[in-house]
PDB file of C-alpha atoms in Angstrom:
ATOM      1  CA  UNK K  23      68.136  60.484  49.732  1.00  0.00           C
ATOM      2  CA  UNK K  24      71.896  59.873  49.501  1.00  0.00           C
ATOM      3  CA  UNK K  25      73.817  56.680  48.753  1.00  0.00           C
ATOM      4  CA  UNK K  26      76.793  55.741  50.813  1.00  0.00           C
ATOM      5  CA  UNK K  27      78.469  52.409  51.229  1.00  0.00           C
ATOM      6  CA  UNK K  28      76.243  51.301  48.500  1.00  0.00           C
ATOM      7  CA  UNK K  29      73.063  52.015  50.585  1.00  0.00           C
ATOM      8  CA  UNK K  30      70.339  54.568  49.805  1.00  0.00           C
ATOM      9  CA  UNK K  31      69.917  56.351  53.209  1.00  0.00           C
ATOM     10  CA  UNK K  32      67.484  59.329  54.155  1.00  0.00           C
ATOM     11  CA  UNK K  33      68.900  61.081  57.192  1.00  0.00           C
ATOM     12  CA  UNK K  34      66.296  63.744  57.272  1.00  0.00           C
ATOM     13  CA  UNK K  35      63.797  62.969  59.965  1.00  0.00           C
ATOM     14  CA  UNK K  36      61.346  65.283  58.676  1.00  0.00           C
ATOM     15  CA  UNK K  37      61.459  63.917  55.189  1.00  0.00           C
ATOM     16  CA  UNK K  38      61.214  60.349  56.507  1.00  0.00           C
ATOM     17  CA  UNK K  39      57.930  61.161  58.061  1.00  0.00           C
ATOM     18  CA  UNK K  40      56.658  63.056  54.982  1.00  0.00           C
ATOM     19  CA  UNK K  41      57.848  60.033  52.668  1.00  0.00           C
ATOM     20  CA  UNK K  42      55.799  57.665  54.942  1.00  0.00           C
ATOM     21  CA  UNK K  43      52.787  59.828  54.727  1.00  0.00           C
ATOM     22  CA  UNK K  44      53.240  60.051  50.940  1.00  0.00           C
ATOM     23  CA  UNK K  45      53.425  56.273  50.595  1.00  0.00           C
ATOM     24  CA  UNK K  46      50.183  55.769  52.501  1.00  0.00           C
ATOM     25  CA  UNK K  47      48.454  58.392  50.526  1.00  0.00           C
ATOM     26  CA  UNK K  48      49.514  56.592  47.228  1.00  0.00           C
ATOM     27  CA  UNK K  49      48.025  53.349  48.250  1.00  0.00           C
ATOM     28  CA  UNK K  50      51.019  51.393  47.282  1.00  0.00           C
ATOM     29  CA  UNK K  51      52.962  48.977  49.641  1.00  0.00           C
ATOM     30  CA  UNK K  52      56.388  49.853  50.827  1.00  0.00           C
ATOM     31  CA  UNK K  53      58.947  48.921  53.445  1.00  0.00           C
ATOM     32  CA  UNK K  54      61.772  50.917  55.302  1.00  0.00           C
ATOM     33  CA  UNK K  55      64.886  49.330  56.488  1.00  0.00           C
ATOM     34  CA  UNK K  56      66.751  50.354  59.649  1.00  0.00           C
ATOM     35  CA  UNK K  57      70.238  49.992  58.394  1.00  0.00           C
ATOM     36  CA  UNK K  58      72.607  49.228  61.323  1.00  0.00           C
ATOM     37  CA  UNK K  59      76.434  48.113  61.321  1.00  0.00           C
ATOM     38  CA  UNK K  60      75.106  44.539  60.971  1.00  0.00           C
ATOM     39  CA  UNK K  61      72.843  45.297  57.777  1.00  0.00           C
ATOM     40  CA  UNK K  62      75.660  47.232  56.152  1.00  0.00           C
ATOM     41  CA  UNK K  63      78.261  44.517  56.748  1.00  0.00           C
ATOM     42  CA  UNK K  64      76.113  41.756  55.184  1.00  0.00           C
ATOM     43  CA  UNK K  65      74.582  44.137  52.388  1.00  0.00           C
ATOM     44  CA  UNK K  66      78.075  44.601  51.131  1.00  0.00           C
ATOM     45  CA  UNK K  67      79.102  40.966  51.183  1.00  0.00           C
ATOM     46  CA  UNK K  68      75.799  39.677  49.910  1.00  0.00           C
ATOM     47  CA  UNK K  69      74.496  41.105  46.501  1.00  0.00           C
ATOM     48  CA  UNK K  70      71.082  39.690  46.702  1.00  0.00           C
ATOM     49  CA  UNK K  71      70.588  41.041  50.380  1.00  0.00           C
ATOM     50  CA  UNK K  72      72.027  44.743  49.342  1.00  0.00           C
ATOM     51  CA  UNK K  73      69.243  44.446  46.325  1.00  0.00           C
ATOM     52  CA  UNK K  74      66.444  43.823  49.021  1.00  0.00           C
ATOM     53  CA  UNK K  75      67.752  46.463  51.460  1.00  0.00           C
ATOM     54  CA  UNK K  76      67.772  49.137  48.348  1.00  0.00           C
ATOM     55  CA  UNK K  77      64.588  47.542  46.966  1.00  0.00           C
ATOM     56  CA  UNK K  78      62.635  49.455  49.943  1.00  0.00           C
ATOM     57  CA  UNK K  79      61.703  53.251  49.951  1.00  0.00           C
ATOM     58  CA  UNK K  80      64.932  53.984  51.469  1.00  0.00           C
ATOM     59  CA  UNK K  81      67.002  53.059  54.751  1.00  0.00           C
ATOM     60  CA  UNK K  82      67.404  55.129  57.960  1.00  0.00           C
ATOM     61  CA  UNK K  83      70.767  55.258  59.525  1.00  0.00           C
ATOM     62  CA  UNK K  84      70.788  53.202  62.932  1.00  0.00           C
ATOM     63  CA  UNK K  85      74.565  53.123  63.182  1.00  0.00           C
ATOM     64  CA  UNK K  86      76.232  55.818  65.335  1.00  0.00           C
ATOM     65  CA  UNK K  87      79.514  55.415  63.180  1.00  0.00           C
ATOM     66  CA  UNK K  88      78.305  55.734  59.694  1.00  0.00           C
ATOM     67  CA  UNK K  89      77.813  59.338  60.074  1.00  0.00           C
ATOM     68  CA  UNK K  90      81.275  59.837  61.330  1.00  0.00           C
ATOM     69  CA  UNK K  91      82.660  57.967  58.597  1.00  0.00           C
ATOM     70  CA  UNK K  92      80.669  60.407  56.191  1.00  0.00           C
ATOM     71  CA  UNK K  93      81.970  63.277  58.011  1.00  0.00           C
ATOM     72  CA  UNK K  94      85.737  61.973  57.789  1.00  0.00           C
ATOM     73  CA  UNK K  95      85.366  61.460  54.144  1.00  0.00           C
ATOM     74  CA  UNK K  96      82.845  63.855  52.776  1.00  0.00           C
ATOM     75  CA  UNK K  97      82.860  66.720  55.392  1.00  0.00           C
ATOM     76  CA  UNK K  98      79.022  66.323  55.732  1.00  0.00           C
ATOM     77  CA  UNK K  99      77.374  66.115  58.792  1.00  0.00           C
ATOM     78  CA  UNK K 100      74.453  64.002  59.245  1.00  0.00           C
ATOM     79  CA  UNK K 101      72.446  62.389  62.544  1.00  0.00           C
ATOM     80  CA  UNK K 102      71.781  58.649  63.402  1.00  0.00           C
ATOM     81  CA  UNK K 103      68.135  57.628  63.395  1.00  0.00           C
ATOM     82  CA  UNK K 104      67.939  54.324  65.253  1.00  0.00           C
ATOM     83  CA  UNK K 105      65.118  51.957  64.962  1.00  0.00           C
ATOM     84  CA  UNK K 106      63.845  52.226  68.527  1.00  0.00           C
ATOM     85  CA  UNK K 107      63.725  56.115  68.050  1.00  0.00           C
ATOM     86  CA  UNK K 108      61.710  56.170  64.912  1.00  0.00           C
ATOM     87  CA  UNK K 109      59.665  53.397  66.522  1.00  0.00           C
ATOM     88  CA  UNK K 110      58.463  55.364  69.546  1.00  0.00           C
ATOM     89  CA  UNK K 111      58.227  58.646  67.477  1.00  0.00           C
ATOM     90  CA  UNK K 112      55.632  57.317  65.157  1.00  0.00           C
ATOM     91  CA  UNK K 113      53.801  55.554  68.281  1.00  0.00           C
ATOM     92  CA  UNK K 114      53.749  59.064  69.940  1.00  0.00           C
ATOM     93  CA  UNK K 115      52.509  60.678  66.829  1.00  0.00           C
ATOM     94  CA  UNK K 116      49.254  58.995  67.175  1.00  0.00           C
ATOM     95  CA  UNK K 117      48.518  59.332  63.375  1.00  0.00           C
ATOM     96  CA  UNK K 118      48.299  55.883  62.199  1.00  0.00           C
ATOM     97  CA  UNK K 119      46.819  52.567  62.896  1.00  0.00           C
ATOM     98  CA  UNK K 120      49.655  50.182  63.428  1.00  0.00           C
ATOM     99  CA  UNK K 121      50.342  46.213  63.685  1.00  0.00           C
ATOM    100  CA  UNK K 122      52.930  44.764  65.672  1.00  0.00           C
ATOM    101  CA  UNK K 123      54.629  41.443  64.419  1.00  0.00           C
ATOM    102  CA  UNK K 124      57.185  39.322  65.750  1.00  0.00           C
ATOM    103  CA  UNK K 125      58.990  38.117  68.800  1.00  0.00           C
ATOM    104  CA  UNK K 126      57.145  35.860  71.596  1.00  0.00           C
ATOM    105  CA  UNK K 127      53.854  36.720  72.960  1.00  0.00           C
ATOM    106  CA  UNK K 128      55.143  37.500  76.347  1.00  0.00           C
ATOM    107  CA  UNK K 129      57.197  40.466  74.665  1.00  0.00           C
ATOM    108  CA  UNK K 130      54.334  41.527  72.726  1.00  0.00           C
ATOM    109  CA  UNK K 131      52.055  41.789  75.699  1.00  0.00           C
ATOM    110  CA  UNK K 132      54.587  43.659  77.857  1.00  0.00           C
ATOM    111  CA  UNK K 133      55.103  46.112  74.745  1.00  0.00           C
ATOM    112  CA  UNK K 134      51.400  46.660  74.532  1.00  0.00           C
ATOM    113  CA  UNK K 135      51.031  47.568  78.325  1.00  0.00           C
ATOM    114  CA  UNK K 136      54.001  50.040  77.786  1.00  0.00           C
ATOM    115  CA  UNK K 137      52.812  51.594  74.498  1.00  0.00           C
ATOM    116  CA  UNK K 138      49.478  52.353  75.981  1.00  0.00           C
ATOM    117  CA  UNK K 139      51.043  54.773  78.306  1.00  0.00           C
ATOM    118  CA  UNK K 140      52.703  56.807  75.155  1.00  0.00           C
ATOM    119  CA  UNK K 141      49.578  56.248  72.902  1.00  0.00           C
ATOM    120  CA  UNK K 142      46.302  54.911  74.401  1.00  0.00           C
ATOM    121  CA  UNK K 143      45.118  54.120  71.105  1.00  0.00           C
ATOM    122  CA  UNK K 144      47.616  51.001  71.122  1.00  0.00           C
ATOM    123  CA  UNK K 145      45.105  49.192  73.020  1.00  0.00           C
ATOM    124  CA  UNK K 146      42.817  48.578  70.326  1.00  0.00           C
ATOM    125  CA  UNK K 147      45.837  47.260  67.777  1.00  0.00           C
ATOM    126  CA  UNK K 148      46.926  44.122  67.055  1.00  0.00           C
ATOM    127  CA  UNK K 149      50.042  42.455  68.506  1.00  0.00           C
ATOM    128  CA  UNK K 150      50.949  39.304  66.286  1.00  0.00           C
ATOM    129  CA  UNK K 151      53.340  36.716  67.272  1.00  0.00           C
ATOM    130  CA  UNK K 152      55.060  35.266  64.182  1.00  0.00           C
ATOM    131  CA  UNK K 153      56.022  31.420  64.487  1.00  0.00           C
ATOM    132  CA  UNK K 154      59.823  30.455  64.599  1.00  0.00           C
ATOM    133  CA  UNK K 155      60.568  29.422  60.864  1.00  0.00           C
ATOM    134  CA  UNK K 156      62.873  30.050  58.165  1.00  0.00           C
ATOM    135  CA  UNK K 157      61.966  33.072  56.237  1.00  0.00           C
ATOM    136  CA  UNK K 158      60.932  30.878  53.215  1.00  0.00           C
ATOM    137  CA  UNK K 159      58.351  28.973  54.987  1.00  0.00           C
ATOM    138  CA  UNK K 160      55.979  31.762  56.210  1.00  0.00           C
ATOM    139  CA  UNK K 161      52.579  32.079  54.720  1.00  0.00           C
ATOM    140  CA  UNK K 162      52.624  35.345  53.285  1.00  0.00           C
ATOM    141  CA  UNK K 163      49.526  35.189  51.789  1.00  0.00           C
ATOM    142  CA  UNK K 164      47.765  34.642  54.932  1.00  0.00           C
ATOM    143  CA  UNK K 165      49.663  37.176  56.806  1.00  0.00           C
ATOM    144  CA  UNK K 166      48.805  39.769  54.205  1.00  0.00           C
ATOM    145  CA  UNK K 167      45.251  38.852  54.540  1.00  0.00           C
ATOM    146  CA  UNK K 168      45.383  39.423  58.545  1.00  0.00           C
ATOM    147  CA  UNK K 169      47.043  42.884  57.706  1.00  0.00           C
ATOM    148  CA  UNK K 170      44.348  43.927  55.174  1.00  0.00           C
ATOM    149  CA  UNK K 171      41.792  42.759  57.530  1.00  0.00           C
ATOM    150  CA  UNK K 172      43.479  45.037  60.286  1.00  0.00           C
ATOM    151  CA  UNK K 173      43.393  47.716  58.115  1.00  0.00           C
ATOM    152  CA  UNK K 174      46.932  48.948  59.551  1.00  0.00           C
ATOM    153  CA  UNK K 175      48.864  51.721  58.090  1.00  0.00           C
ATOM    154  CA  UNK K 176      52.228  51.123  59.716  1.00  0.00           C
ATOM    155  CA  UNK K 177      53.432  47.435  59.860  1.00  0.00           C
ATOM    156  CA  UNK K 178      55.976  46.974  62.534  1.00  0.00           C
ATOM    157  CA  UNK K 179      58.416  43.743  61.645  1.00  0.00           C
ATOM    158  CA  UNK K 180      60.681  42.530  64.588  1.00  0.00           C
ATOM    159  CA  UNK K 181      62.469  39.455  63.470  1.00  0.00           C
ATOM    160  CA  UNK K 182      66.417  40.258  63.690  1.00  0.00           C
ATOM    161  CA  UNK K 183      68.406  41.151  60.697  1.00  0.00           C
ATOM    162  CA  UNK K 184      68.719  39.830  58.032  1.00  0.00           C
ATOM    163  CA  UNK K 185      65.597  37.891  58.278  1.00  0.00           C
ATOM    164  CA  UNK K 186      63.288  40.901  58.897  1.00  0.00           C
ATOM    165  CA  UNK K 187      64.331  42.767  55.761  1.00  0.00           C
ATOM    166  CA  UNK K 188      63.948  39.224  53.753  1.00  0.00           C
ATOM    167  CA  UNK K 189      60.606  39.070  55.067  1.00  0.00           C
ATOM    168  CA  UNK K 190      59.469  42.323  54.292  1.00  0.00           C
ATOM    169  CA  UNK K 191      60.383  41.886  50.582  1.00  0.00           C
ATOM    170  CA  UNK K 192      58.757  38.701  50.527  1.00  0.00           C
ATOM    171  CA  UNK K 193      55.720  40.042  52.087  1.00  0.00           C
ATOM    172  CA  UNK K 194      55.365  43.247  49.910  1.00  0.00           C
ATOM    173  CA  UNK K 195      53.940  41.762  46.632  1.00  0.00           C
ATOM    174  CA  UNK K 196      51.155  40.306  48.888  1.00  0.00           C
ATOM    175  CA  UNK K 197      49.935  43.721  50.486  1.00  0.00           C
ATOM    176  CA  UNK K 198      47.706  46.068  48.626  1.00  0.00           C
ATOM    177  CA  UNK K 199      48.822  49.122  51.185  1.00  0.00           C
ATOM    178  CA  UNK K 200      50.872  49.940  54.457  1.00  0.00           C
ATOM    179  CA  UNK K 201      54.402  50.800  55.172  1.00  0.00           C
ATOM    180  CA  UNK K 202      56.606  48.062  56.854  1.00  0.00           C
ATOM    181  CA  UNK K 203      59.292  49.023  59.175  1.00  0.00           C
ATOM    182  CA  UNK K 204      61.897  46.517  60.572  1.00  0.00           C
ATOM    183  CA  UNK K 205      62.716  47.674  64.052  1.00  0.00           C
ATOM    184  CA  UNK K 206      64.901  44.725  65.285  1.00  0.00           C
ATOM    185  CA  UNK K 207      65.505  44.902  69.042  1.00  0.00           C
ATOM    186  CA  UNK K 208      62.863  47.864  69.552  1.00  0.00           C
ATOM    187  CA  UNK K 209      60.028  45.595  70.943  1.00  0.00           C
ATOM    188  CA  UNK K 210      62.583  44.266  73.221  1.00  0.00           C
ATOM    189  CA  UNK K 211      63.381  47.587  74.590  1.00  0.00           C
ATOM    190  CA  UNK K 212      60.035  48.926  75.100  1.00  0.00           C
ATOM    191  CA  UNK K 213      58.385  45.839  76.466  1.00  0.00           C
ATOM    192  CA  UNK K 214      59.795  46.257  79.845  1.00  0.00           C
ATOM    193  CA  UNK K 215      60.459  42.638  80.144  1.00  0.00           C
ATOM    194  CA  UNK K 216      64.013  41.875  78.104  1.00  0.00           C
ATOM    195  CA  UNK K 217      67.063  43.866  77.355  1.00  0.00           C
ATOM    196  CA  UNK K 218      67.121  47.605  77.528  1.00  0.00           C
ATOM    197  CA  UNK K 219      68.686  50.134  75.338  1.00  0.00           C
ATOM    198  CA  UNK K 220      72.214  51.721  76.490  1.00  0.00           C
ATOM    199  CA  UNK K 221      72.271  55.004  78.599  1.00  0.00           C
ATOM    200  CA  UNK K 222      72.192  58.241  76.708  1.00  0.00           C
ATOM    201  CA  UNK K 223      75.634  59.149  77.604  1.00  0.00           C
ATOM    202  CA  UNK K 224      76.926  55.940  75.742  1.00  0.00           C
ATOM    203  CA  UNK K 225      74.853  56.460  72.854  1.00  0.00           C
ATOM    204  CA  UNK K 226      75.899  60.130  72.694  1.00  0.00           C
ATOM    205  CA  UNK K 227      79.803  58.734  72.581  1.00  0.00           C
ATOM    206  CA  UNK K 228      79.124  56.041  70.253  1.00  0.00           C
ATOM    207  CA  UNK K 229      79.713  53.335  72.624  1.00  0.00           C
ATOM    208  CA  UNK K 230      76.394  51.610  72.689  1.00  0.00           C
ATOM    209  CA  UNK K 231      78.033  48.858  71.080  1.00  0.00           C
ATOM    210  CA  UNK K 232      79.816  47.933  74.298  1.00  0.00           C
ATOM    211  CA  UNK K 233      76.643  47.901  76.152  1.00  0.00           C
ATOM    212  CA  UNK K 234      75.144  45.272  73.707  1.00  0.00           C
ATOM    213  CA  UNK K 235      78.287  43.258  74.178  1.00  0.00           C
ATOM    214  CA  UNK K 236      77.566  42.969  77.835  1.00  0.00           C
ATOM    215  CA  UNK K 237      74.163  42.261  77.274  1.00  0.00           C
ATOM    216  CA  UNK K 238      74.556  39.386  74.618  1.00  0.00           C
ATOM    217  CA  UNK K 239      78.390  38.505  74.502  1.00  0.00           C
ATOM    218  CA  UNK K 240      78.650  35.735  72.191  1.00  0.00           C
ATOM    219  CA  UNK K 241      75.973  37.204  69.366  1.00  0.00           C
ATOM    220  CA  UNK K 242      77.334  40.872  69.684  1.00  0.00           C
ATOM    221  CA  UNK K 243      81.076  39.667  69.699  1.00  0.00           C
ATOM    222  CA  UNK K 244      80.479  37.595  66.356  1.00  0.00           C
ATOM    223  CA  UNK K 245      78.871  40.647  64.647  1.00  0.00           C
ATOM    224  CA  UNK K 246      81.160  43.144  65.803  1.00  0.00           C
ATOM    225  CA  UNK K 247      84.161  40.936  64.387  1.00  0.00           C
ATOM    226  CA  UNK K 248      82.463  40.546  60.948  1.00  0.00           C
ATOM    227  CA  UNK K 249      81.932  44.369  60.883  1.00  0.00           C
ATOM    228  CA  UNK K 250      85.669  45.048  61.543  1.00  0.00           C
ATOM    229  CA  UNK K 251      86.835  42.724  59.173  1.00  0.00           C
ATOM    230  CA  UNK K 252      85.030  44.397  56.279  1.00  0.00           C
ATOM    231  CA  UNK K 253      85.417  47.729  57.562  1.00  0.00           C
ATOM    232  CA  UNK K 254      88.588  48.814  55.766  1.00  0.00           C
ATOM    233  CA  UNK K 255      87.196  47.611  52.404  1.00  0.00           C
ATOM    234  CA  UNK K 256      84.049  49.772  52.910  1.00  0.00           C
ATOM    235  CA  UNK K 257      86.139  52.833  53.751  1.00  0.00           C
ATOM    236  CA  UNK K 258      88.530  52.510  51.058  1.00  0.00           C
ATOM    237  CA  UNK K 259      85.806  51.553  48.584  1.00  0.00           C
ATOM    238  CA  UNK K 260      83.877  54.921  49.497  1.00  0.00           C
ATOM    239  CA  UNK K 261      86.899  57.155  49.246  1.00  0.00           C
ATOM    240  CA  UNK K 262      87.365  55.785  45.821  1.00  0.00           C
ATOM    241  CA  UNK K 263      83.812  56.628  44.782  1.00  0.00           C
ATOM    242  CA  UNK K 264      84.227  60.199  46.326  1.00  0.00           C
ATOM    243  CA  UNK K 265      87.426  60.902  44.125  1.00  0.00           C
ATOM    244  CA  UNK K 266      85.484  59.480  41.066  1.00  0.00           C
ATOM    245  CA  UNK K 267      82.624  61.541  41.720  1.00  0.00           C
ATOM    246  CA  UNK K 268      85.226  64.638  42.279  1.00  0.00           C
ATOM    247  CA  UNK K 269      86.774  63.906  38.904  1.00  0.00           C
ATOM    248  CA  UNK K 270      83.507  63.335  36.885  1.00  0.00           C
ATOM    249  CA  UNK K 271      82.746  67.081  38.345  1.00  0.00           C
ATOM    250  CA  UNK K 272      85.746  68.560  36.756  1.00  0.00           C
TER     251      UNK K 272
END
């Protein structure tokens, strides 16, 4: 794991999978954040939220631009590992029992039907709609009991950032085991009913944000404007940290 822009990332996909397996073997609950530009932005403006993000096992990098920034500053090459990709990778692996929590029941029904094509075992798994309420108002003890009764290994959470990360941090003390992973819009992408992910050529050229803007202009333009406002400070801060590390090694 490496820390960049104050977030603890694991970029190696193989190590991500190995860490999940070890956490499940340990019998201790844990959670993984899928850190896109929105999470990066909020975490660096709100210390309490940054503490929640770094309080998990690690974060995977769901930003196509963070690897570019790291390459410019450090000369190191990393790849994006987005939430929708880790989601489908684990579903296709057929290694774990999973529970899917969040969004509307209609979306969950479509998600279940589509995922059964990737992993027939999904047909016997639980898809649980969570009520629309403030993150402080959930009955975490009751939710934990449902998860325990289900005996799920992987707990997928789709509530949107920053709500889903706070949700995981509040649910963790009530769990006896399991790995929670917050995947944002992945449920919608794979439900076949709502928004789809950008074409591969746009993802490859770091233009997925343009596609998302056309999908949800009001929401995405607000997010992009906040990211652009804080980006210069983040880049300067990381350059300063790099120079300090270099000086300390001399």
